[in-house]
Short mmCIF file of N, CA and C in Angstrom, two decimals:
data_model
loop_
_atom_site.label_atom_id
_atom_site.label_comp_id
_atom_site.label_asym_id
_atom_site.label_seq_id
_atom_site.Cartn_x
_atom_site.Cartn_y
_atom_site.Cartn_z
N MET Z 595 84.70 74.20 128.68
CA MET Z 595 85.73 74.40 129.67
C MET Z 595 86.80 75.32 129.09
N ALA Z 596 87.20 76.29 129.86
CA ALA Z 596 88.18 77.27 129.41
C ALA Z 596 89.58 76.66 129.33
N ASN Z 597 90.35 77.15 128.42
CA ASN Z 597 91.72 76.70 128.24
C ASN Z 597 92.58 77.26 129.37
N THR Z 598 93.29 76.39 130.09
CA THR Z 598 94.12 76.85 131.22
C THR Z 598 95.56 77.08 130.80
N ASN Z 599 95.93 76.71 129.58
CA ASN Z 599 97.28 76.97 129.08
C ASN Z 599 97.43 78.45 128.76
N SER Z 600 98.67 78.91 128.69
CA SER Z 600 98.90 80.30 128.32
C SER Z 600 98.71 80.51 126.82
N GLN Z 601 98.80 79.44 126.03
CA GLN Z 601 98.60 79.53 124.59
C GLN Z 601 97.12 79.30 124.27
N PRO Z 602 96.53 80.16 123.44
CA PRO Z 602 95.12 79.94 123.08
C PRO Z 602 94.98 78.74 122.16
N THR Z 603 93.82 78.09 122.21
CA THR Z 603 93.53 77.01 121.27
C THR Z 603 93.27 77.64 119.91
N PHE Z 604 93.24 76.81 118.87
CA PHE Z 604 92.95 77.32 117.53
C PHE Z 604 91.58 77.98 117.51
N ALA Z 605 90.59 77.35 118.15
CA ALA Z 605 89.23 77.90 118.17
C ALA Z 605 89.20 79.26 118.86
N GLU Z 606 89.95 79.41 119.95
CA GLU Z 606 90.00 80.70 120.66
C GLU Z 606 90.70 81.75 119.81
N ALA Z 607 91.78 81.37 119.16
CA ALA Z 607 92.49 82.31 118.30
C ALA Z 607 91.61 82.73 117.13
N MET Z 608 90.90 81.77 116.54
CA MET Z 608 90.06 82.05 115.39
C MET Z 608 88.92 83.00 115.75
N GLU Z 609 88.44 82.94 116.97
CA GLU Z 609 87.36 83.84 117.41
C GLU Z 609 87.83 85.29 117.37
N ASN Z 610 89.11 85.53 117.65
CA ASN Z 610 89.62 86.88 117.81
C ASN Z 610 90.40 87.43 116.62
N GLN Z 611 90.91 86.56 115.76
CA GLN Z 611 91.68 87.06 114.63
C GLN Z 611 91.58 86.10 113.45
N ALA Z 612 91.79 86.66 112.28
CA ALA Z 612 91.74 85.85 111.06
C ALA Z 612 92.86 84.82 111.08
N THR Z 613 92.56 83.63 110.59
CA THR Z 613 93.54 82.55 110.58
C THR Z 613 93.97 82.17 109.16
N ILE Z 614 93.40 82.85 108.17
CA ILE Z 614 93.77 82.57 106.78
C ILE Z 614 93.61 83.87 105.98
N ASN Z 615 94.51 84.10 105.04
CA ASN Z 615 94.44 85.25 104.15
C ASN Z 615 94.10 84.77 102.74
N ILE Z 616 93.00 85.27 102.20
CA ILE Z 616 92.57 84.90 100.86
C ILE Z 616 92.66 86.14 99.97
N GLY Z 617 93.50 86.07 98.97
CA GLY Z 617 93.66 87.18 98.05
C GLY Z 617 92.58 87.19 97.00
N ILE Z 618 92.12 88.38 96.65
CA ILE Z 618 91.17 88.55 95.55
C ILE Z 618 91.97 89.20 94.42
N ILE Z 619 92.18 88.45 93.34
CA ILE Z 619 93.07 88.90 92.27
C ILE Z 619 92.34 88.89 90.93
N GLY Z 620 92.88 89.61 89.97
CA GLY Z 620 92.32 89.63 88.63
C GLY Z 620 92.48 90.98 87.97
N HIS Z 621 91.95 91.09 86.77
CA HIS Z 621 92.08 92.29 85.94
C HIS Z 621 91.32 93.47 86.55
N VAL Z 622 91.73 94.66 86.18
CA VAL Z 622 91.08 95.88 86.65
C VAL Z 622 89.59 95.89 86.24
N ALA Z 623 88.74 96.34 87.15
CA ALA Z 623 87.30 96.51 86.93
C ALA Z 623 86.53 95.20 86.72
N HIS Z 624 87.04 94.10 87.23
CA HIS Z 624 86.30 92.84 87.14
C HIS Z 624 85.44 92.59 88.37
N GLY Z 625 85.50 93.48 89.37
CA GLY Z 625 84.60 93.37 90.51
C GLY Z 625 85.23 92.81 91.77
N LYS Z 626 86.55 92.91 91.91
CA LYS Z 626 87.23 92.37 93.08
C LYS Z 626 86.77 93.05 94.37
N SER Z 627 86.77 94.37 94.38
CA SER Z 627 86.35 95.11 95.58
C SER Z 627 84.88 94.89 95.88
N ALA Z 628 84.06 94.79 94.84
CA ALA Z 628 82.63 94.53 95.03
C ALA Z 628 82.41 93.16 95.65
N LEU Z 629 83.19 92.16 95.24
CA LEU Z 629 83.08 90.83 95.83
C LEU Z 629 83.45 90.86 97.31
N VAL Z 630 84.54 91.54 97.64
CA VAL Z 630 84.94 91.66 99.04
C VAL Z 630 83.85 92.36 99.84
N ARG Z 631 83.27 93.42 99.29
CA ARG Z 631 82.21 94.15 99.98
C ARG Z 631 80.98 93.26 100.21
N CYS Z 632 80.64 92.43 99.22
CA CYS Z 632 79.50 91.51 99.37
C CYS Z 632 79.77 90.45 100.44
N LEU Z 633 81.00 89.97 100.52
CA LEU Z 633 81.33 88.93 101.48
C LEU Z 633 81.49 89.46 102.91
N THR Z 634 81.95 90.71 103.03
CA THR Z 634 82.31 91.22 104.37
C THR Z 634 81.51 92.42 104.83
N GLY Z 635 80.88 93.13 103.89
CA GLY Z 635 80.21 94.38 104.23
C GLY Z 635 81.16 95.56 104.36
N ILE Z 636 82.43 95.35 104.02
CA ILE Z 636 83.46 96.39 104.17
C ILE Z 636 83.90 96.86 102.79
N ASN Z 637 83.94 98.18 102.62
CA ASN Z 637 84.42 98.77 101.37
C ASN Z 637 85.92 98.96 101.49
N THR Z 638 86.68 98.28 100.64
CA THR Z 638 88.14 98.37 100.70
C THR Z 638 88.69 99.54 99.90
N ILE Z 639 87.84 100.23 99.16
CA ILE Z 639 88.26 101.45 98.45
C ILE Z 639 88.09 102.59 99.45
N ARG Z 640 89.20 103.01 100.06
CA ARG Z 640 89.13 103.93 101.20
C ARG Z 640 89.75 105.29 100.96
N PHE Z 641 90.69 105.39 100.05
CA PHE Z 641 91.42 106.63 99.89
C PHE Z 641 90.76 107.51 98.83
N LYS Z 642 90.94 108.82 98.98
CA LYS Z 642 90.28 109.80 98.11
C LYS Z 642 90.55 109.52 96.64
N GLN Z 643 91.80 109.30 96.29
CA GLN Z 643 92.15 109.06 94.88
C GLN Z 643 91.50 107.76 94.37
N GLU Z 644 91.40 106.75 95.23
CA GLU Z 644 90.74 105.50 94.84
C GLU Z 644 89.25 105.75 94.57
N ARG Z 645 88.61 106.51 95.45
CA ARG Z 645 87.18 106.80 95.27
C ARG Z 645 86.95 107.64 94.01
N GLU Z 646 87.83 108.61 93.75
CA GLU Z 646 87.67 109.45 92.56
C GLU Z 646 87.81 108.64 91.29
N ARG Z 647 88.76 107.70 91.25
CA ARG Z 647 89.01 106.90 90.05
C ARG Z 647 88.23 105.58 90.05
N ASN Z 648 87.62 105.24 91.19
CA ASN Z 648 86.86 104.01 91.38
C ASN Z 648 87.70 102.76 91.07
N ILE Z 649 88.96 102.78 91.55
CA ILE Z 649 89.82 101.60 91.43
C ILE Z 649 90.59 101.44 92.73
N THR Z 650 90.95 100.20 93.03
CA THR Z 650 91.80 99.93 94.18
C THR Z 650 93.24 100.24 93.78
N MET Z 651 93.90 101.06 94.60
CA MET Z 651 95.29 101.41 94.32
C MET Z 651 96.22 100.83 95.37
N LYS Z 652 95.75 100.79 96.59
CA LYS Z 652 96.52 100.20 97.68
C LYS Z 652 95.82 98.90 98.07
N ILE Z 653 96.54 98.02 98.67
CA ILE Z 653 95.95 96.74 99.10
C ILE Z 653 94.88 97.03 100.14
N GLY Z 654 93.73 96.41 99.96
CA GLY Z 654 92.64 96.56 100.92
C GLY Z 654 92.46 95.28 101.71
N TYR Z 655 92.14 95.42 102.98
CA TYR Z 655 91.92 94.26 103.84
C TYR Z 655 90.52 94.33 104.44
N ALA Z 656 89.86 93.20 104.50
CA ALA Z 656 88.53 93.12 105.12
C ALA Z 656 88.37 91.73 105.71
N ASN Z 657 87.96 91.66 106.96
CA ASN Z 657 87.79 90.38 107.64
C ASN Z 657 86.32 89.98 107.71
N ALA Z 658 86.09 88.68 107.77
CA ALA Z 658 84.75 88.14 107.95
C ALA Z 658 84.86 86.80 108.66
N LYS Z 659 83.81 86.46 109.37
CA LYS Z 659 83.72 85.14 110.00
C LYS Z 659 82.75 84.30 109.19
N LEU Z 660 83.16 83.09 108.85
CA LEU Z 660 82.34 82.17 108.08
C LEU Z 660 81.74 81.14 109.03
N TYR Z 661 80.43 81.02 109.00
CA TYR Z 661 79.70 80.13 109.89
C TYR Z 661 78.97 79.06 109.09
N LYS Z 662 78.70 77.92 109.76
CA LYS Z 662 77.90 76.85 109.19
C LYS Z 662 76.86 76.44 110.21
N CYS Z 663 75.63 76.24 109.75
CA CYS Z 663 74.54 75.83 110.64
C CYS Z 663 74.79 74.39 111.12
N ASN Z 664 74.53 74.14 112.40
CA ASN Z 664 74.74 72.81 112.96
C ASN Z 664 73.56 71.87 112.75
N ASN Z 665 72.48 72.36 112.14
CA ASN Z 665 71.32 71.52 111.85
C ASN Z 665 71.59 70.75 110.56
N ALA Z 666 71.63 69.42 110.66
CA ALA Z 666 71.93 68.58 109.49
C ALA Z 666 70.90 68.73 108.38
N LEU Z 667 69.70 69.22 108.70
CA LEU Z 667 68.65 69.39 107.70
C LEU Z 667 68.76 70.73 106.97
N CYS Z 668 69.62 71.59 107.43
CA CYS Z 668 69.82 72.90 106.78
C CYS Z 668 70.63 72.64 105.49
N PRO Z 669 70.04 72.92 104.31
CA PRO Z 669 70.68 72.52 103.05
C PRO Z 669 71.87 73.39 102.66
N ARG Z 670 72.80 72.77 101.92
CA ARG Z 670 73.92 73.50 101.32
C ARG Z 670 73.40 74.27 100.12
N PRO Z 671 73.82 75.38 99.77
CA PRO Z 671 74.83 76.20 100.43
C PRO Z 671 74.25 77.14 101.47
N LYS Z 672 72.92 77.07 101.69
CA LYS Z 672 72.28 78.01 102.61
C LYS Z 672 72.68 77.81 104.06
N CYS Z 673 73.34 76.70 104.36
CA CYS Z 673 73.79 76.45 105.73
C CYS Z 673 75.04 77.26 106.08
N PHE Z 674 75.64 77.93 105.08
CA PHE Z 674 76.83 78.75 105.30
C PHE Z 674 76.46 80.22 105.21
N LYS Z 675 77.12 81.04 106.03
CA LYS Z 675 76.88 82.47 105.99
C LYS Z 675 78.09 83.21 106.54
N ALA Z 676 78.38 84.36 105.92
CA ALA Z 676 79.47 85.23 106.39
C ALA Z 676 78.88 86.31 107.28
N TYR Z 677 79.59 86.58 108.38
CA TYR Z 677 79.20 87.64 109.30
C TYR Z 677 80.39 88.55 109.54
N SER Z 678 80.12 89.68 110.14
CA SER Z 678 81.17 90.62 110.48
C SER Z 678 82.21 89.98 111.37
N SER Z 679 83.42 90.45 111.24
CA SER Z 679 84.52 89.97 112.08
C SER Z 679 84.25 90.27 113.56
N HIS Z 680 83.37 91.22 113.82
CA HIS Z 680 83.07 91.61 115.21
C HIS Z 680 81.98 90.75 115.84
N THR Z 681 81.39 89.84 115.07
CA THR Z 681 80.33 88.97 115.58
C THR Z 681 80.90 88.04 116.65
N THR Z 682 80.22 87.97 117.78
CA THR Z 682 80.65 87.08 118.86
C THR Z 682 79.44 86.34 119.42
N GLY Z 683 79.72 85.29 120.15
CA GLY Z 683 78.66 84.55 120.81
C GLY Z 683 77.86 83.67 119.86
N THR Z 684 76.70 83.26 120.32
CA THR Z 684 75.84 82.36 119.56
C THR Z 684 75.10 83.12 118.47
N VAL Z 685 75.10 82.56 117.28
CA VAL Z 685 74.36 83.12 116.15
C VAL Z 685 73.34 82.07 115.74
N ILE Z 686 72.08 82.48 115.66
CA ILE Z 686 71.00 81.57 115.27
C ILE Z 686 70.85 81.60 113.75
N CYS Z 687 70.66 80.44 113.16
CA CYS Z 687 70.47 80.34 111.71
C CYS Z 687 69.23 81.14 111.33
N ASP Z 688 69.36 81.99 110.30
CA ASP Z 688 68.24 82.85 109.92
C ASP Z 688 67.34 82.23 108.85
N ARG Z 689 67.59 80.96 108.52
CA ARG Z 689 66.71 80.26 107.58
C ARG Z 689 65.41 79.90 108.31
N PRO Z 690 64.27 80.27 107.75
CA PRO Z 690 62.99 79.99 108.42
C PRO Z 690 62.82 78.52 108.75
N THR Z 691 62.32 78.24 109.90
CA THR Z 691 62.01 76.89 110.43
C THR Z 691 63.24 76.03 110.69
N CYS Z 692 64.44 76.58 110.59
CA CYS Z 692 65.64 75.77 110.82
C CYS Z 692 65.87 75.53 112.30
N GLY Z 693 66.01 76.60 113.06
CA GLY Z 693 66.24 76.49 114.50
C GLY Z 693 67.65 76.11 114.90
N GLY Z 694 68.54 75.95 113.93
CA GLY Z 694 69.92 75.57 114.25
C GLY Z 694 70.75 76.76 114.70
N GLN Z 695 71.93 76.44 115.22
CA GLN Z 695 72.87 77.48 115.62
C GLN Z 695 74.04 77.46 114.65
N MET Z 696 74.54 78.65 114.36
CA MET Z 696 75.68 78.79 113.45
C MET Z 696 76.96 78.54 114.24
N GLN Z 697 77.83 77.71 113.68
CA GLN Z 697 79.12 77.41 114.28
C GLN Z 697 80.22 78.07 113.47
N LEU Z 698 81.15 78.73 114.15
CA LEU Z 698 82.26 79.38 113.47
C LEU Z 698 83.13 78.33 112.80
N VAL Z 699 83.31 78.48 111.48
CA VAL Z 699 84.13 77.55 110.70
C VAL Z 699 85.51 78.15 110.46
N ARG Z 700 85.55 79.46 110.11
CA ARG Z 700 86.83 80.08 109.79
C ARG Z 700 86.69 81.60 109.90
N HIS Z 701 87.74 82.22 110.39
CA HIS Z 701 87.85 83.68 110.44
C HIS Z 701 88.84 84.05 109.34
N VAL Z 702 88.35 84.77 108.33
CA VAL Z 702 89.10 84.99 107.10
C VAL Z 702 89.44 86.47 106.93
N SER Z 703 90.64 86.72 106.42
CA SER Z 703 91.02 88.06 105.99
C SER Z 703 91.11 88.05 104.48
N PHE Z 704 90.32 88.90 103.83
CA PHE Z 704 90.37 89.01 102.37
C PHE Z 704 91.34 90.12 102.01
N VAL Z 705 92.24 89.83 101.07
CA VAL Z 705 93.25 90.78 100.61
C VAL Z 705 92.82 91.23 99.21
N ASP Z 706 92.29 92.45 99.12
CA ASP Z 706 91.80 93.00 97.86
C ASP Z 706 92.97 93.64 97.12
N CYS Z 707 93.40 93.00 96.05
CA CYS Z 707 94.59 93.45 95.30
C CYS Z 707 94.21 94.35 94.14
N PRO Z 708 95.01 95.39 93.89
CA PRO Z 708 94.77 96.24 92.73
C PRO Z 708 94.89 95.43 91.44
N GLY Z 709 94.07 95.79 90.44
CA GLY Z 709 94.11 95.07 89.18
C GLY Z 709 94.75 95.84 88.05
N HIS Z 710 95.07 97.10 88.25
CA HIS Z 710 95.63 97.92 87.18
C HIS Z 710 97.10 97.57 86.95
N ASP Z 711 97.55 97.62 85.71
CA ASP Z 711 98.90 97.17 85.36
C ASP Z 711 100.00 97.97 86.07
N VAL Z 712 99.81 99.28 86.28
CA VAL Z 712 100.86 100.08 86.93
C VAL Z 712 100.91 99.83 88.44
N LEU Z 713 99.95 99.07 88.95
CA LEU Z 713 99.90 98.78 90.40
C LEU Z 713 100.28 97.33 90.71
N MET Z 714 100.96 96.68 89.75
CA MET Z 714 101.33 95.27 89.91
C MET Z 714 102.22 95.07 91.15
N GLN Z 715 103.07 96.02 91.46
CA GLN Z 715 103.93 95.90 92.64
C GLN Z 715 103.09 95.80 93.91
N ASN Z 716 102.01 96.58 93.99
CA ASN Z 716 101.12 96.50 95.15
C ASN Z 716 100.46 95.13 95.23
N MET Z 717 100.06 94.58 94.07
CA MET Z 717 99.47 93.25 94.05
C MET Z 717 100.45 92.21 94.56
N LEU Z 718 101.72 92.33 94.16
CA LEU Z 718 102.75 91.37 94.60
C LEU Z 718 102.97 91.47 96.11
N ASN Z 719 102.90 92.66 96.67
CA ASN Z 719 103.01 92.81 98.13
C ASN Z 719 101.86 92.09 98.82
N GLY Z 720 100.67 92.19 98.27
CA GLY Z 720 99.52 91.48 98.83
C GLY Z 720 99.65 89.98 98.69
N ALA Z 721 100.21 89.54 97.57
CA ALA Z 721 100.37 88.10 97.33
C ALA Z 721 101.32 87.46 98.33
N ALA Z 722 102.21 88.25 98.90
CA ALA Z 722 103.19 87.71 99.85
C ALA Z 722 102.53 87.16 101.11
N VAL Z 723 101.33 87.63 101.45
CA VAL Z 723 100.67 87.17 102.68
C VAL Z 723 99.52 86.20 102.41
N MET Z 724 99.30 85.84 101.16
CA MET Z 724 98.15 84.99 100.80
C MET Z 724 98.38 83.52 101.12
N ASP Z 725 97.35 82.90 101.67
CA ASP Z 725 97.33 81.45 101.85
C ASP Z 725 96.56 80.79 100.71
N ALA Z 726 95.68 81.56 100.08
CA ALA Z 726 94.86 81.09 98.97
C ALA Z 726 94.44 82.31 98.17
N ALA Z 727 93.86 82.08 96.99
CA ALA Z 727 93.43 83.21 96.16
C ALA Z 727 92.14 82.88 95.44
N ILE Z 728 91.36 83.93 95.21
CA ILE Z 728 90.20 83.87 94.33
C ILE Z 728 90.56 84.70 93.11
N LEU Z 729 90.63 84.04 91.95
CA LEU Z 729 90.90 84.73 90.70
C LEU Z 729 89.55 85.10 90.09
N LEU Z 730 89.26 86.39 90.05
CA LEU Z 730 87.97 86.87 89.56
C LEU Z 730 88.09 87.20 88.07
N VAL Z 731 87.18 86.64 87.27
CA VAL Z 731 87.19 86.83 85.82
C VAL Z 731 85.81 87.33 85.41
N ALA Z 732 85.77 88.44 84.68
CA ALA Z 732 84.50 88.98 84.21
C ALA Z 732 84.01 88.21 82.99
N ALA Z 733 82.74 87.84 83.01
CA ALA Z 733 82.16 87.05 81.92
C ALA Z 733 81.90 87.89 80.67
N ASN Z 734 81.88 89.21 80.83
CA ASN Z 734 81.55 90.07 79.70
C ASN Z 734 82.77 90.54 78.92
N GLU Z 735 83.96 89.96 79.19
CA GLU Z 735 85.18 90.31 78.47
C GLU Z 735 85.92 89.03 78.08
N ALA Z 736 86.77 89.16 77.07
CA ALA Z 736 87.59 88.01 76.65
C ALA Z 736 88.53 87.62 77.79
N CYS Z 737 88.88 86.35 77.81
CA CYS Z 737 89.76 85.86 78.88
C CYS Z 737 90.92 85.11 78.23
N PRO Z 738 92.14 85.33 78.69
CA PRO Z 738 92.48 86.16 79.84
C PRO Z 738 92.77 87.61 79.44
N GLN Z 739 92.40 88.53 80.30
CA GLN Z 739 92.80 89.92 80.16
C GLN Z 739 94.24 90.03 80.65
N PRO Z 740 94.97 91.09 80.31
CA PRO Z 740 96.39 91.18 80.67
C PRO Z 740 96.69 90.99 82.16
N GLN Z 741 95.96 91.67 83.04
CA GLN Z 741 96.27 91.54 84.46
C GLN Z 741 95.76 90.23 85.04
N THR Z 742 94.75 89.63 84.41
CA THR Z 742 94.33 88.29 84.84
C THR Z 742 95.50 87.33 84.68
N ALA Z 743 96.14 87.36 83.52
CA ALA Z 743 97.28 86.49 83.25
C ALA Z 743 98.45 86.83 84.16
N GLU Z 744 98.73 88.12 84.36
CA GLU Z 744 99.84 88.53 85.23
C GLU Z 744 99.61 88.11 86.68
N HIS Z 745 98.40 88.30 87.18
CA HIS Z 745 98.10 87.92 88.56
C HIS Z 745 98.22 86.41 88.75
N LEU Z 746 97.72 85.66 87.80
CA LEU Z 746 97.81 84.21 87.89
C LEU Z 746 99.27 83.77 87.84
N ALA Z 747 100.06 84.37 86.96
CA ALA Z 747 101.49 84.03 86.89
C ALA Z 747 102.20 84.38 88.20
N ALA Z 748 101.81 85.49 88.81
CA ALA Z 748 102.44 85.92 90.06
C ALA Z 748 102.17 84.93 91.19
N VAL Z 749 100.93 84.49 91.34
CA VAL Z 749 100.64 83.55 92.43
C VAL Z 749 101.19 82.17 92.14
N GLU Z 750 101.30 81.80 90.87
CA GLU Z 750 101.94 80.53 90.53
C GLU Z 750 103.44 80.59 90.84
N THR Z 751 104.08 81.72 90.55
CA THR Z 751 105.49 81.89 90.86
C THR Z 751 105.73 81.80 92.36
N MET Z 752 104.78 82.30 93.13
CA MET Z 752 104.90 82.25 94.59
C MET Z 752 104.48 80.89 95.15
N ASN Z 753 104.17 79.95 94.24
CA ASN Z 753 103.82 78.58 94.60
C ASN Z 753 102.55 78.51 95.46
N LEU Z 754 101.61 79.40 95.19
CA LEU Z 754 100.32 79.36 95.89
C LEU Z 754 99.53 78.17 95.36
N GLN Z 755 99.15 77.26 96.25
CA GLN Z 755 98.54 76.00 95.86
C GLN Z 755 97.02 76.04 95.76
N HIS Z 756 96.38 76.99 96.42
CA HIS Z 756 94.92 77.01 96.51
C HIS Z 756 94.38 78.23 95.79
N ILE Z 757 93.87 78.01 94.56
CA ILE Z 757 93.33 79.08 93.74
C ILE Z 757 91.95 78.65 93.25
N VAL Z 758 90.97 79.50 93.48
CA VAL Z 758 89.61 79.26 93.02
C VAL Z 758 89.30 80.32 91.97
N VAL Z 759 88.77 79.91 90.83
CA VAL Z 759 88.38 80.85 89.78
C VAL Z 759 86.89 81.13 89.93
N VAL Z 760 86.54 82.41 89.98
CA VAL Z 760 85.15 82.83 90.12
C VAL Z 760 84.80 83.70 88.92
N GLN Z 761 83.69 83.38 88.28
CA GLN Z 761 83.24 84.20 87.14
C GLN Z 761 82.24 85.22 87.65
N ASN Z 762 82.45 86.47 87.28
CA ASN Z 762 81.63 87.58 87.71
C ASN Z 762 80.98 88.22 86.49
N LYS Z 763 80.00 89.04 86.72
CA LYS Z 763 79.33 89.81 85.67
C LYS Z 763 78.66 88.90 84.64
N CYS Z 764 78.13 87.78 85.08
CA CYS Z 764 77.47 86.83 84.19
C CYS Z 764 76.18 87.40 83.62
N ASP Z 765 75.62 88.41 84.28
CA ASP Z 765 74.35 88.98 83.83
C ASP Z 765 74.53 90.07 82.78
N LEU Z 766 75.77 90.41 82.44
CA LEU Z 766 76.01 91.50 81.48
C LEU Z 766 76.21 90.98 80.07
#
């Protein structure tokens, strides 16, 4: 049944716009932009100078919709999948023999923050809109790297309560 109020319900709002901002933070070249690209299909390195240097210099934004299969037999974590922000309507679970339908769980905006030390001000601007953060740490380098520590200190200063640490480059 359609909502007859002038205000949209949370589910209606979530269908059309992101309802949470998750920052991707950490040291330069630890794979922040690559993680965002894997989750959303969107390359946040957009400007000529960024492409030439292969680093994020300005804050990048990329949205995705996170779905969960409604079939109770669909196992975790395969019951979850990210789709484009433009995905609408019914999505069928692509796991063979499942037959379930994917239900929208959350519409997320990822905030890809620069990791280079001279771009810390840009990272702080991105941190101002974060509801949560993913701190990306490369497994092939000592921890903490300088910007890893600075980014963590920045989000702690801003009293960000939800931080997930993700280890990247485990195969190197």
